[in-house]
Tab-separated table of C-alpha atoms and ligand atoms in Angstrom:
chain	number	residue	atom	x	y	z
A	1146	UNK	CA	-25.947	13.081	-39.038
A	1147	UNK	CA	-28.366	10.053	-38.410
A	1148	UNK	CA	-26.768	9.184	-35.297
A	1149	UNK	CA	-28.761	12.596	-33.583
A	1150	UNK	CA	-31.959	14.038	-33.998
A	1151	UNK	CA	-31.307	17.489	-34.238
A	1152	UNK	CA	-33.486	20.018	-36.169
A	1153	UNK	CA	-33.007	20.315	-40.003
A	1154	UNK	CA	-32.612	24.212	-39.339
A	1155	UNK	CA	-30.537	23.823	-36.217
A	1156	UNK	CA	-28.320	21.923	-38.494
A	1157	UNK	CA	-28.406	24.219	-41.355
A	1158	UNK	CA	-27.502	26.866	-38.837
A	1159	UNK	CA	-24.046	24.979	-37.383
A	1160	UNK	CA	-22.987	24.332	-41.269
A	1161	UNK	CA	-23.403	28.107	-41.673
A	1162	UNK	CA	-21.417	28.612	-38.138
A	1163	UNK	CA	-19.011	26.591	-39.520
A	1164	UNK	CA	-18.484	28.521	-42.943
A	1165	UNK	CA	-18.119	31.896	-40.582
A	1166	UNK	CA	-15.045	30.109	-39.001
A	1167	UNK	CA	-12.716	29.155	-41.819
A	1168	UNK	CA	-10.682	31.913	-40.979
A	1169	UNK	CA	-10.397	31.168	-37.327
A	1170	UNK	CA	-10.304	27.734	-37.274
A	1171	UNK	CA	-6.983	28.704	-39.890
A	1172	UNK	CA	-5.647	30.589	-37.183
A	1173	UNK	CA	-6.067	28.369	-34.574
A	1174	UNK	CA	-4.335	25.583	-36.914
A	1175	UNK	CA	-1.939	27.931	-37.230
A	1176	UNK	CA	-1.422	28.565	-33.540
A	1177	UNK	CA	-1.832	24.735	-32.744
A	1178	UNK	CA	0.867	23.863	-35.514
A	1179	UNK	CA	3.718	26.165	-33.797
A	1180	UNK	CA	2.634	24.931	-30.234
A	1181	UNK	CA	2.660	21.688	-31.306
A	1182	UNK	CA	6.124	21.525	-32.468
A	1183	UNK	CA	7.481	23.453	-29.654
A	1184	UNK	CA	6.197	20.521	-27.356
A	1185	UNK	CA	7.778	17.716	-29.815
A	1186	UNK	CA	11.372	19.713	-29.885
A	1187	UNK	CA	11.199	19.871	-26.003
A	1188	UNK	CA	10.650	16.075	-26.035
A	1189	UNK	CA	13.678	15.489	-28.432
A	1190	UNK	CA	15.944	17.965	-26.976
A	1191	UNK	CA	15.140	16.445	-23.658
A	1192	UNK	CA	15.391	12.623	-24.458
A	1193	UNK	CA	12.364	11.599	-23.556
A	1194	UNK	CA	12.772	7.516	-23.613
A	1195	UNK	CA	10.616	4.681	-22.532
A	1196	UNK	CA	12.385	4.406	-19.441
A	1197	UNK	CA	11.085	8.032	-18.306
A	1198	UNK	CA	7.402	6.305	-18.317
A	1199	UNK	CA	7.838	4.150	-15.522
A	1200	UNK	CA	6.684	4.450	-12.035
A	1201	UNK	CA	8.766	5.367	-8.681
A	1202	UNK	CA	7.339	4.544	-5.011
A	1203	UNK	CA	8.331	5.817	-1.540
A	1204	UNK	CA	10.192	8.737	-1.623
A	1205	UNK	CA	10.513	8.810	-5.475
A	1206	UNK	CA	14.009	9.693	-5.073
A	1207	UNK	CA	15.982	9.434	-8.293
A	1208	UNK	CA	12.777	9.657	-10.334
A	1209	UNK	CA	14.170	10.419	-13.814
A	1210	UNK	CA	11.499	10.365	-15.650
A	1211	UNK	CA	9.242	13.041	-12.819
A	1212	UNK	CA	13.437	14.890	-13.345
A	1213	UNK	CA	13.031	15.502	-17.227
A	1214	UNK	CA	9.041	15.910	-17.768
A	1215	UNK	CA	9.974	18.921	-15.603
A	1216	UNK	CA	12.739	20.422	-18.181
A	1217	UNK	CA	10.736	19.333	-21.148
A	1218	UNK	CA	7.541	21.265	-19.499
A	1219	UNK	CA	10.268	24.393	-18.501
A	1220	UNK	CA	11.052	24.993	-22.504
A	1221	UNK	CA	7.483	24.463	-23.638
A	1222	UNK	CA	6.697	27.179	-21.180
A	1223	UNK	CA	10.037	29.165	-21.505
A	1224	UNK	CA	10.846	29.071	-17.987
A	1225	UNK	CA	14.422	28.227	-16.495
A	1226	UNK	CA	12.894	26.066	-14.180
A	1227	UNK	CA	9.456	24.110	-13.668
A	1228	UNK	CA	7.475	21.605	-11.398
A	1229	UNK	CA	5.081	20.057	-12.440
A	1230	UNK	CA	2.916	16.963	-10.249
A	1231	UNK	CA	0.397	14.988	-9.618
A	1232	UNK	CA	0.696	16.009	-6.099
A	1233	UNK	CA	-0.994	19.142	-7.033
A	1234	UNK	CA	-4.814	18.569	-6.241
A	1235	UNK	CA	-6.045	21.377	-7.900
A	1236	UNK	CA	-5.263	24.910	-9.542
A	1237	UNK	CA	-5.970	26.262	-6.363
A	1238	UNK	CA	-3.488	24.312	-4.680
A	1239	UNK	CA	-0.925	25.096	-7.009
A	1240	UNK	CA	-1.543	28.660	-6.882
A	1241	UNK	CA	-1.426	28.261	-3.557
A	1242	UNK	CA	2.033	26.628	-2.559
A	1243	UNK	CA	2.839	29.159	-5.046
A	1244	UNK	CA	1.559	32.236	-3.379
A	1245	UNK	CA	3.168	30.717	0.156
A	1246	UNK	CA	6.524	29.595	-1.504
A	1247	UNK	CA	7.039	33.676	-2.292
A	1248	UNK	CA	5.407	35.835	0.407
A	1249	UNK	CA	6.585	35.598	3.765
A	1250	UNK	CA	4.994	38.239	7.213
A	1251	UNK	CA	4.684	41.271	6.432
A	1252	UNK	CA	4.783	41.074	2.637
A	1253	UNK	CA	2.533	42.995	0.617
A	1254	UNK	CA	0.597	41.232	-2.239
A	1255	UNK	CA	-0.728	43.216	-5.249
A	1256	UNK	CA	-3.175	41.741	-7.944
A	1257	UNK	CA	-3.395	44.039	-10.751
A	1258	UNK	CA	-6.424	42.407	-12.603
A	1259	UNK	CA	-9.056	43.028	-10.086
A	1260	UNK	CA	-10.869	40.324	-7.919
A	1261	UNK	CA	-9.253	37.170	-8.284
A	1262	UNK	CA	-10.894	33.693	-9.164
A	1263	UNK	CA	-13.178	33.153	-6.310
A	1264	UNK	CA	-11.516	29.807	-4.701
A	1265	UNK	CA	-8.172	32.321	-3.950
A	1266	UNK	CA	-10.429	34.404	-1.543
A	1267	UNK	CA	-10.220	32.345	1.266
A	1268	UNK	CA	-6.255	31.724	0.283
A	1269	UNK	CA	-5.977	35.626	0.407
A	1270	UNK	CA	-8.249	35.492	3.277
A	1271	UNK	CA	-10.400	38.570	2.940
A	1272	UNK	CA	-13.752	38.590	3.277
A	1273	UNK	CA	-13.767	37.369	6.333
A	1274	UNK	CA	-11.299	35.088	8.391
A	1275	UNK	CA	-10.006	31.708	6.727
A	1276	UNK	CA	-7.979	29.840	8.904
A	1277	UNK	CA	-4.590	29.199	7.426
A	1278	UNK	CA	-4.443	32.012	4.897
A	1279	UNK	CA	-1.853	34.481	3.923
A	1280	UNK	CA	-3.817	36.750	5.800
A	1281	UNK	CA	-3.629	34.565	8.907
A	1282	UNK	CA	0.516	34.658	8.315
A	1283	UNK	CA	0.892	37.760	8.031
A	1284	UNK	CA	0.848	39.150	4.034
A	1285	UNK	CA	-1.040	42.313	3.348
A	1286	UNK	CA	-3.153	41.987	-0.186
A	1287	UNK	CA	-4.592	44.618	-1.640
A	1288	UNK	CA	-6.175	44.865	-5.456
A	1289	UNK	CA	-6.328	47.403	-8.635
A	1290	UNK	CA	-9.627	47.515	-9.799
A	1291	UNK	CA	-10.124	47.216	-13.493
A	1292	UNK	CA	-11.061	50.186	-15.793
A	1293	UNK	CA	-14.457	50.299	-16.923
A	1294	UNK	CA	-13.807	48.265	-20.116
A	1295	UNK	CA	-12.752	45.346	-18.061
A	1296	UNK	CA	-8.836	46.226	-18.486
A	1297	UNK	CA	-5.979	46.418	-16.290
A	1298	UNK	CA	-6.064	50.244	-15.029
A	1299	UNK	CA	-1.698	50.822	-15.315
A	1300	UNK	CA	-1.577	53.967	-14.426
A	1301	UNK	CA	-3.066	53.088	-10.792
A	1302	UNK	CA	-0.990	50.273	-10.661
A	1303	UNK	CA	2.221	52.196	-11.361
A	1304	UNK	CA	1.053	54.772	-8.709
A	1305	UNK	CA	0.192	52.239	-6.066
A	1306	UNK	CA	3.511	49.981	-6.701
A	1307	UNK	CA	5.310	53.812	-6.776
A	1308	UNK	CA	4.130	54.410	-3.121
A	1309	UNK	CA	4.214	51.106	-1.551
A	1310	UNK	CA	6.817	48.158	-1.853
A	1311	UNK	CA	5.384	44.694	-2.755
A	1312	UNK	CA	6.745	41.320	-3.252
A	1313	UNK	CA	4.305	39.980	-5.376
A	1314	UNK	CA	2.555	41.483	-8.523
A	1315	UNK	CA	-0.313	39.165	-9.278
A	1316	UNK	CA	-1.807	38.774	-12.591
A	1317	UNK	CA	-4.829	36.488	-13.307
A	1318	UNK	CA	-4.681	36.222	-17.672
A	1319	UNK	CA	-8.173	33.885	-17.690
A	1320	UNK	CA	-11.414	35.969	-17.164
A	1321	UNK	CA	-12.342	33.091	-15.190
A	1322	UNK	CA	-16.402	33.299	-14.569
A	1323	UNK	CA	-16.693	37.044	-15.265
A	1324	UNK	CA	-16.943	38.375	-18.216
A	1325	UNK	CA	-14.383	41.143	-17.921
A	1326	UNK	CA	-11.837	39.882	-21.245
A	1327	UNK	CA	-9.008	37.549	-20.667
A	1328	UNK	CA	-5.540	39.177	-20.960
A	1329	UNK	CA	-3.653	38.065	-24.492
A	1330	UNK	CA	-0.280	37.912	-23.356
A	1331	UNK	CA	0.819	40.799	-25.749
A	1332	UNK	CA	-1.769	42.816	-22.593
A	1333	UNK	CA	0.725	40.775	-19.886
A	1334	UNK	CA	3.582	41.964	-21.364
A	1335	UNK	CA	2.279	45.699	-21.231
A	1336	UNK	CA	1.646	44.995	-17.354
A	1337	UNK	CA	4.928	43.555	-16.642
A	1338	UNK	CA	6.403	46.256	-18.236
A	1339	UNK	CA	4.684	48.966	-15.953
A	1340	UNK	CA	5.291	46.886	-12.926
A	1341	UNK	CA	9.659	46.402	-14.180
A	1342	UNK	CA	9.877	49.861	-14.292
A	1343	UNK	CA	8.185	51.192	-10.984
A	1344	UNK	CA	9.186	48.254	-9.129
A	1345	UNK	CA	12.055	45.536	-10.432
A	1346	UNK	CA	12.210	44.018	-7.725
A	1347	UNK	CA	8.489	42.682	-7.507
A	1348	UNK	CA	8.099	39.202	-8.516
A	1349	UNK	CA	5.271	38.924	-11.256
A	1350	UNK	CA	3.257	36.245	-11.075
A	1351	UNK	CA	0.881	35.021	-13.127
A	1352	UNK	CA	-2.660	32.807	-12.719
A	1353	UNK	CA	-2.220	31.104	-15.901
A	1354	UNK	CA	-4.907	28.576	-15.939
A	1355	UNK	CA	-7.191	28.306	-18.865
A	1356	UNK	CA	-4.147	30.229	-21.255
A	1357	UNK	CA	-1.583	27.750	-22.108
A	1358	UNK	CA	-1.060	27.388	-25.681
A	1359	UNK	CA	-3.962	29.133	-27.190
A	1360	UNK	CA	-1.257	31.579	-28.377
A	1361	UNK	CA	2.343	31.056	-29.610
A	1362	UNK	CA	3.709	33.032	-27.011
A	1363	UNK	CA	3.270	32.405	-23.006
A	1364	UNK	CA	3.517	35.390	-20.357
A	1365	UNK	CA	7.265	33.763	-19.537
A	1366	UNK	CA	8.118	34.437	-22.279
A	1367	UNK	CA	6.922	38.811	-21.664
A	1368	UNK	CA	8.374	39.345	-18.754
A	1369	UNK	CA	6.542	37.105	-15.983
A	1370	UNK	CA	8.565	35.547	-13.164
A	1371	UNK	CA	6.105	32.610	-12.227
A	1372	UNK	CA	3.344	31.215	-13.810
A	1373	UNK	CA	1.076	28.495	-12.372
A	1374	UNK	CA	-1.903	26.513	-13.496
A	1375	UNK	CA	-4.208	22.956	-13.494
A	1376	UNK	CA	-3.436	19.917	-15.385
A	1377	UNK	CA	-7.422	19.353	-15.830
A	1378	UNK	CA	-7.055	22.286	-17.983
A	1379	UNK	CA	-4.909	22.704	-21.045
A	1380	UNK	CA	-1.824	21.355	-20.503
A	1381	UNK	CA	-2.692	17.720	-18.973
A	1382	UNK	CA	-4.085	17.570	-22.770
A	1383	UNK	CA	-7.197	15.326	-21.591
A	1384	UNK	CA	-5.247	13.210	-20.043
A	1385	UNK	CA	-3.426	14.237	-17.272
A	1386	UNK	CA	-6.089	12.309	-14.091
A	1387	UNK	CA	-5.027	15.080	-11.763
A	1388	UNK	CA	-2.220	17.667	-10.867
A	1389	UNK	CA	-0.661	21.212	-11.597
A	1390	UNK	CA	2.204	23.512	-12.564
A	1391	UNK	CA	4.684	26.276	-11.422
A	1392	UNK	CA	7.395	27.271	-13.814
A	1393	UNK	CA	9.628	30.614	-13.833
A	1394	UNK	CA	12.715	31.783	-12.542
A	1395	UNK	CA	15.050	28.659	-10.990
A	1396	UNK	CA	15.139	30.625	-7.802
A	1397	UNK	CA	11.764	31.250	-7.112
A	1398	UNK	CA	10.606	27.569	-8.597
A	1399	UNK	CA	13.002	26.243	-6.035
A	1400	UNK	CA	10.943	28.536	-2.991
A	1401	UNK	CA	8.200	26.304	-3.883
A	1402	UNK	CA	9.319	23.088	-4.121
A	1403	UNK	CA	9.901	24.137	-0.724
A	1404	UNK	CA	6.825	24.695	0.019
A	1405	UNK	CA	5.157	21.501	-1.722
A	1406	UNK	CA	6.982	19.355	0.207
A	1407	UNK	CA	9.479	20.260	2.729
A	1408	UNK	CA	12.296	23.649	2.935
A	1409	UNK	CA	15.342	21.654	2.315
A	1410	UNK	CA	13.955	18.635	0.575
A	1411	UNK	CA	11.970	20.733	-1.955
A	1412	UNK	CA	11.862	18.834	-5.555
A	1413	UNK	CA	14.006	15.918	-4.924
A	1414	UNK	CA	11.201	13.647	-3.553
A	1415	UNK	CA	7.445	12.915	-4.247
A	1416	UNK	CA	7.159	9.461	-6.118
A	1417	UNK	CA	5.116	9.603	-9.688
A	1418	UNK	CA	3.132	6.376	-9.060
A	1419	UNK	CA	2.774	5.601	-12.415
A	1420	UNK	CA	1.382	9.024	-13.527
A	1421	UNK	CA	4.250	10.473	-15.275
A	1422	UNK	CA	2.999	8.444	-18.340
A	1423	UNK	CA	0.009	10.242	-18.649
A	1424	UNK	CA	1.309	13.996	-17.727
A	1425	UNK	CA	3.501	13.359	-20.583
A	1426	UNK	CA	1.266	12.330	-22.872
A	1427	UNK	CA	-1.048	14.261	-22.093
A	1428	UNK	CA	1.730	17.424	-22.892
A	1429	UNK	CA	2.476	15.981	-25.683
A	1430	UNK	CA	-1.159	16.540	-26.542
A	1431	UNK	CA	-2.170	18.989	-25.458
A	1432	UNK	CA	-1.303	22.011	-28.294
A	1433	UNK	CA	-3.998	19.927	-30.263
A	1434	UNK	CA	-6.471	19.713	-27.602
A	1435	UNK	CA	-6.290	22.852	-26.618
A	1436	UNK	CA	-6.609	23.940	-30.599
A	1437	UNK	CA	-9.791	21.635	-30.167
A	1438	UNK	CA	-11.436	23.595	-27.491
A	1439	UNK	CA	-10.748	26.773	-28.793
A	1440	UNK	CA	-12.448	25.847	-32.076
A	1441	UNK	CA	-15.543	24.510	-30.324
A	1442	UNK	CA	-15.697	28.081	-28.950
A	1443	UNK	CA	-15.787	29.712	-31.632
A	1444	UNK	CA	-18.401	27.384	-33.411
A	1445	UNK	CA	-20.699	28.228	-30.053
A	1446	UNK	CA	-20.177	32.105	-30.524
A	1447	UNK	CA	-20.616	32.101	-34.128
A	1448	UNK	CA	-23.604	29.865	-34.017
A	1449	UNK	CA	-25.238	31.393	-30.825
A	1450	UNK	CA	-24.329	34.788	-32.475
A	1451	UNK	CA	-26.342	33.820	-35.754
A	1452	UNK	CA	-29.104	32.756	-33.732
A	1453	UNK	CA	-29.221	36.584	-32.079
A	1454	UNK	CA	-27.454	36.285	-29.061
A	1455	UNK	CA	-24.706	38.296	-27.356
A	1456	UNK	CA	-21.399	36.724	-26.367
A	1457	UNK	CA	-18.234	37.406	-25.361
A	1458	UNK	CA	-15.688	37.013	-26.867
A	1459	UNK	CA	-17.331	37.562	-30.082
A	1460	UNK	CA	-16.601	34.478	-32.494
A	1461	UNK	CA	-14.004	36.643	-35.120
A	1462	UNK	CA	-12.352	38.278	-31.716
A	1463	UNK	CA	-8.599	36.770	-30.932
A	1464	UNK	CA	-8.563	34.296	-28.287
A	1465	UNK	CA	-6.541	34.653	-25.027
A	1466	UNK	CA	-8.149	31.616	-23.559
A	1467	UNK	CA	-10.788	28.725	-23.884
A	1468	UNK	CA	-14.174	30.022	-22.588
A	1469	UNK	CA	-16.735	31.254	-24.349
A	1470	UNK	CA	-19.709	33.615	-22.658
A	1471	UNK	CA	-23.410	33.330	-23.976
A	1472	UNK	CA	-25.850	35.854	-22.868
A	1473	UNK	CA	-29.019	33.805	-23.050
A	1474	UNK	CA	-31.080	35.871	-20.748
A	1475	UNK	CA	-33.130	33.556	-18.595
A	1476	UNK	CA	-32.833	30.940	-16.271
A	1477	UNK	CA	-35.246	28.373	-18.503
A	1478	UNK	CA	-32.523	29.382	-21.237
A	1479	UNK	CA	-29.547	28.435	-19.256
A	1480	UNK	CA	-31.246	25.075	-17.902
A	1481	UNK	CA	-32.564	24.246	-21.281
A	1482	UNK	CA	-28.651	25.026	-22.503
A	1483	UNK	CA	-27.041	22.979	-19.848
A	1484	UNK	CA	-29.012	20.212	-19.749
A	1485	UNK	CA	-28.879	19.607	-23.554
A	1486	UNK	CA	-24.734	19.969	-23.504
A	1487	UNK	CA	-25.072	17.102	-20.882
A	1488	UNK	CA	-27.436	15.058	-23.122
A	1489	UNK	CA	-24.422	15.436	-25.672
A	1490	UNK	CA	-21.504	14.064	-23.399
A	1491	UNK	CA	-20.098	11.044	-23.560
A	1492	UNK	CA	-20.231	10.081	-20.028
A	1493	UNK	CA	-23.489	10.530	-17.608
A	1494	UNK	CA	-25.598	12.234	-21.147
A	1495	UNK	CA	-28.650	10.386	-19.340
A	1496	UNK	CA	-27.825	12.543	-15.974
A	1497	UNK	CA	-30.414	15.607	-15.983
A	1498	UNK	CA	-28.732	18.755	-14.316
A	1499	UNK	CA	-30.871	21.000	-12.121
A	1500	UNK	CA	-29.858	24.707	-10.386
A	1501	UNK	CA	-28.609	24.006	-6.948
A	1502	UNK	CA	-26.763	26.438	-3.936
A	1503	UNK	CA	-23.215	26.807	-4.379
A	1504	UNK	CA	-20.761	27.155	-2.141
A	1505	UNK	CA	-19.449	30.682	-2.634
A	1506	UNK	CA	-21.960	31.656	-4.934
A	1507	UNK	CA	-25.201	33.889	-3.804
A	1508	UNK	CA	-27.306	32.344	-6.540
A	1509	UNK	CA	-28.143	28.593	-7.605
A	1510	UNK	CA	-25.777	27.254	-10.168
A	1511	UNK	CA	-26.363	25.025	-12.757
A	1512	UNK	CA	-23.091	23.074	-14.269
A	1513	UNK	CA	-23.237	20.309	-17.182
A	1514	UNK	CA	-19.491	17.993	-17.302
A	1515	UNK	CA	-19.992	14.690	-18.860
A	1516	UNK	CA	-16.256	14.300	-18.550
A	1517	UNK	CA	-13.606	11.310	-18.028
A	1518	UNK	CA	-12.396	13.317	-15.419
A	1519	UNK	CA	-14.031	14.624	-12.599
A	1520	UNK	CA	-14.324	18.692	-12.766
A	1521	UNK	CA	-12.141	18.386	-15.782
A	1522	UNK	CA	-12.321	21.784	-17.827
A	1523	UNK	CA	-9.958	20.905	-20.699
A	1524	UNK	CA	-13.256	18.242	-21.485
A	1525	UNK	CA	-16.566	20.364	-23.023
A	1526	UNK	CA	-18.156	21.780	-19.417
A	1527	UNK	CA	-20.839	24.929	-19.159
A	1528	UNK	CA	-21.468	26.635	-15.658
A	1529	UNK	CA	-24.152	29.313	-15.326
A	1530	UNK	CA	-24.915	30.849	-11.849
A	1531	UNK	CA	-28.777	32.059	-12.434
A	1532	UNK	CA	-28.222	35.806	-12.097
A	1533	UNK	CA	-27.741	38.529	-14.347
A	1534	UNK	CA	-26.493	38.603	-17.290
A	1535	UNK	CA	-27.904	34.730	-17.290
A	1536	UNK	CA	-25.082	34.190	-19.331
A	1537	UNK	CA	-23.154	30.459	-19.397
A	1538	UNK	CA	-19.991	30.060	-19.373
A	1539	UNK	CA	-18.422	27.117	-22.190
A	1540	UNK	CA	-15.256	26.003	-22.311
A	1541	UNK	CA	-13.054	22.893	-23.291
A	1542	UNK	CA	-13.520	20.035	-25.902
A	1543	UNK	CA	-11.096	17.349	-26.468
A	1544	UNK	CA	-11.771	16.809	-30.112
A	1545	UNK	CA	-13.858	19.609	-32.382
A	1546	UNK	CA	-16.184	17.060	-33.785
A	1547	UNK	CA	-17.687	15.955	-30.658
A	1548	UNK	CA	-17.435	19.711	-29.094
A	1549	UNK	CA	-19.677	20.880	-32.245
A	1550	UNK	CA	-22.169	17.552	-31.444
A	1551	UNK	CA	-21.986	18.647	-27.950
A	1552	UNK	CA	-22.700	22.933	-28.621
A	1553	UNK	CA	-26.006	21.233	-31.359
A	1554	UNK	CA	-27.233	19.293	-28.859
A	1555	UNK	CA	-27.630	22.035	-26.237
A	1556	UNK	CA	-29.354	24.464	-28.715
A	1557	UNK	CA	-31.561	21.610	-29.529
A	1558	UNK	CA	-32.436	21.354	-26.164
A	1559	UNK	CA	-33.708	25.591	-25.757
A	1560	UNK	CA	-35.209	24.931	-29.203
A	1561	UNK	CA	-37.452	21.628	-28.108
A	1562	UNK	CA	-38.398	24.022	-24.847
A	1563	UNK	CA	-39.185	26.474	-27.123
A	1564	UNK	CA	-36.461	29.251	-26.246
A	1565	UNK	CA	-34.978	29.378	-29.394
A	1566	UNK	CA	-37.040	29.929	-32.736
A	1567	UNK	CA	-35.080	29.303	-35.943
B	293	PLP	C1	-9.702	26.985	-12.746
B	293	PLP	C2	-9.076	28.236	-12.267
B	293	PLP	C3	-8.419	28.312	-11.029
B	293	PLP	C4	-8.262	27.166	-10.078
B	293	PLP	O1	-9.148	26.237	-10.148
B	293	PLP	P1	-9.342	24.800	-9.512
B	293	PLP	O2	-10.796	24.629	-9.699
B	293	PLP	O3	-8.924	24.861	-8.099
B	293	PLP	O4	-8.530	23.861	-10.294
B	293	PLP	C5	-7.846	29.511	-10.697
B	293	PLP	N1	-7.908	30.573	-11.497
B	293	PLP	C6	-8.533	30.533	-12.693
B	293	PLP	C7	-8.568	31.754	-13.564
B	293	PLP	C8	-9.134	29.367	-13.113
B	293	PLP	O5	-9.723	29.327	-14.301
């Protein structure tokens, strides 16, 4: 590897990494395979053609091609129904018209995973006032906290849904930036199940960002009535410049639609601009991609576990999603960590991240993307707030090989500071 100077035992240590992997990286193969061809049969069955690439202006009425990339994403997901836009700006966004399309005054909100993400808590609006927020219209929210191992606590959930009716049952499947686990959807379907038989009338919705395809199954497909999530992530494959999901139940898609644009227009307008080319490519990609990032997570945890460190999940552990915890157990470590990833990214490597304040955050953060996109996550990314358990968080990687140059060159970075000995 002449191209980068890395450390003759650094690199001795990522062949090693490697070697502990063959049986993961078979599984993920494995995984990526089945996903893979469930995206191609959706394309066939759907009849995608050349004509669906094009681009619609104005109103976008008519817009067959933005028409069938929605029923092609609905059977990758299993979902009757699905929208899916560049309209969306973010995940939060799309959780949002989400959230709004189903509660109305006076509606009672459960999430049964704990805290949610931290962007949601001004769309929840507690903690304070946020102007605009369900709170502001009306919706009552209230959370289960998780058991002591990080796990959904069912038994308090089945009380709580037992004595008090809710409309929405909210499940977030990525750990996000804590380091509680992320649900496998086998642990979804246990939670839908508790929350069908209390309460059938609930819808179930799920936070699904970070999860799609990194198993053959998604929560749709266990019981969930709405799932939502970021095209920046997994399923705009890399490619994707922008946008988000909703897919579920026809009736409850449709509430949205409502809400993204207008009740009573709904789906029928927003123009693709030229975009749907790249949602669907980047769909069509994404299984692979996604297989991609999940491998260069479990190179990081093996070789960050060889090198003595704790993280979460542990590189042999089934995935649920794409990040990776390491518990390097400084500040210098995380800087030293971050700042090499960045060194190994293709775009802005000769940018040198520092900690800075955060918005939302109590501590300085420190965040290395070298990405095509901007905030892209699906594209190798590390945040670490500088607080206990000075752990980083790692996720994404469009293509293995670069991920593992990428995971080298930050280790070579704590090892030139002299944080990690080999
Ligand atoms: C990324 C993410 C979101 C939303 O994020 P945006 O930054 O607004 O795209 C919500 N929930 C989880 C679990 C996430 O990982």
């Amino acid at each position: 590897m002449s191209f980068f100077k890395f450390d003759e035992k650094l690199l001795a240590l990522g062949e090693q990494a490697k070697a502990g992997c063959v049986n993961e990286f078979r599984r993920i193969d494995d995984i990526a395979r089945y996903n893979q061809q469930k995206v191609l049969s959706a394309f066939i069955k759907n009849g995608v053609s050349e004509s669906h690439l094009g681009v619609s202006t104005g109103y976008g009425y008519d817009d067959r091609g933005r028409d069938t990339l929605e029923r092609v994403f609905a059977d990758c997901m299993g979902a009757e129904d699905s929208l899916i836009r560049h309209n969306f700006v973010s995940g939060t966004h799309t959780l949002t018209v989400a959230l709004f399309g189903l509660l109305r005054p006076n509606d009672r909100m459960l999430c049964l995973t704990g805290r949610p993400y931290d962007t949601l808590i001004g769309v929840l609006g507690i903690d304070g006032h946020s102007d605009g927020s369900l709170a502001d219209y009306g919706v009552k929210y209230n959370q289960i906290e998780l058991t002591s191992d990080g796990y959904p606590d069912i038994e308090a959930i089945k009380k709580e849904l037992a004595a008090n009716t809710y409309k929405v049952a909210y499940i977030q499947r990525s750990r996000g930036y804590s380091l509680r686990p992320s649900l496998s959807v086998n642990d979804i379907k246990k939670l839908c199940d508790a929350v069908k038989e209390v309460s059938p009338d609930t819808y179930i919705m799920v936070d699904n960002c970070y999860g799609e395809f990194v198993e053959k199954n998604e929560p749709l497909q266990v019981g969930a009535d709405l799932i939502a999530g970021s095209l920046i992530k997994n399923p705009g494959g890399g490619i994707a410049p922008t946008g988000g999901y909703i897919a579920g139940r026809a009736d409850l898609v449709e509430k949205c639609a409502y809400r993204l644009t207008a009740p009573g227009v709904g789906r029928e307008v927003g123009a693709s601009l030229g975009h749907s080319r790249e949602l669907y490519m980047g769909l069509f990609s994404a299984p692979h991609v996604v297989g991609e990032a999940v491998k260069t997570a479990v190179f990081a945890a093996k070789l960050f576990e060889n090198a003595g460190y704790a993280v979460t999940p542990k590189a042999n552990d089934i995935r649920a999603d794409i990040i990776q915890s390491i518990l390097l157990g400084n500040s210098e470590a995380l800087v030293a960590f971050c700042q090499g990833l960045q060194a190994g990214s293709p775009v802005d490597s000769f940018a040198v991240p520092y900690p800075a304040p955060m918005p939302g955050y109590d501590n300085d953060v420190i965040m290395a993307a070298g990405a095509f996109t901007l905030g892209a996550s699906i594209e190798l990314s590390a945040d670490a707030p500088l607080r206990e358990p000075y752990a980083v968080w790692l996720q994404g990687g469009l293509n293995f090989h670069s991920g593992e140059i990428g995971v080298l060159s930050a280790a070579q970075s704590m090892l030139e500071k002299g944080i990690l000995t080999l």
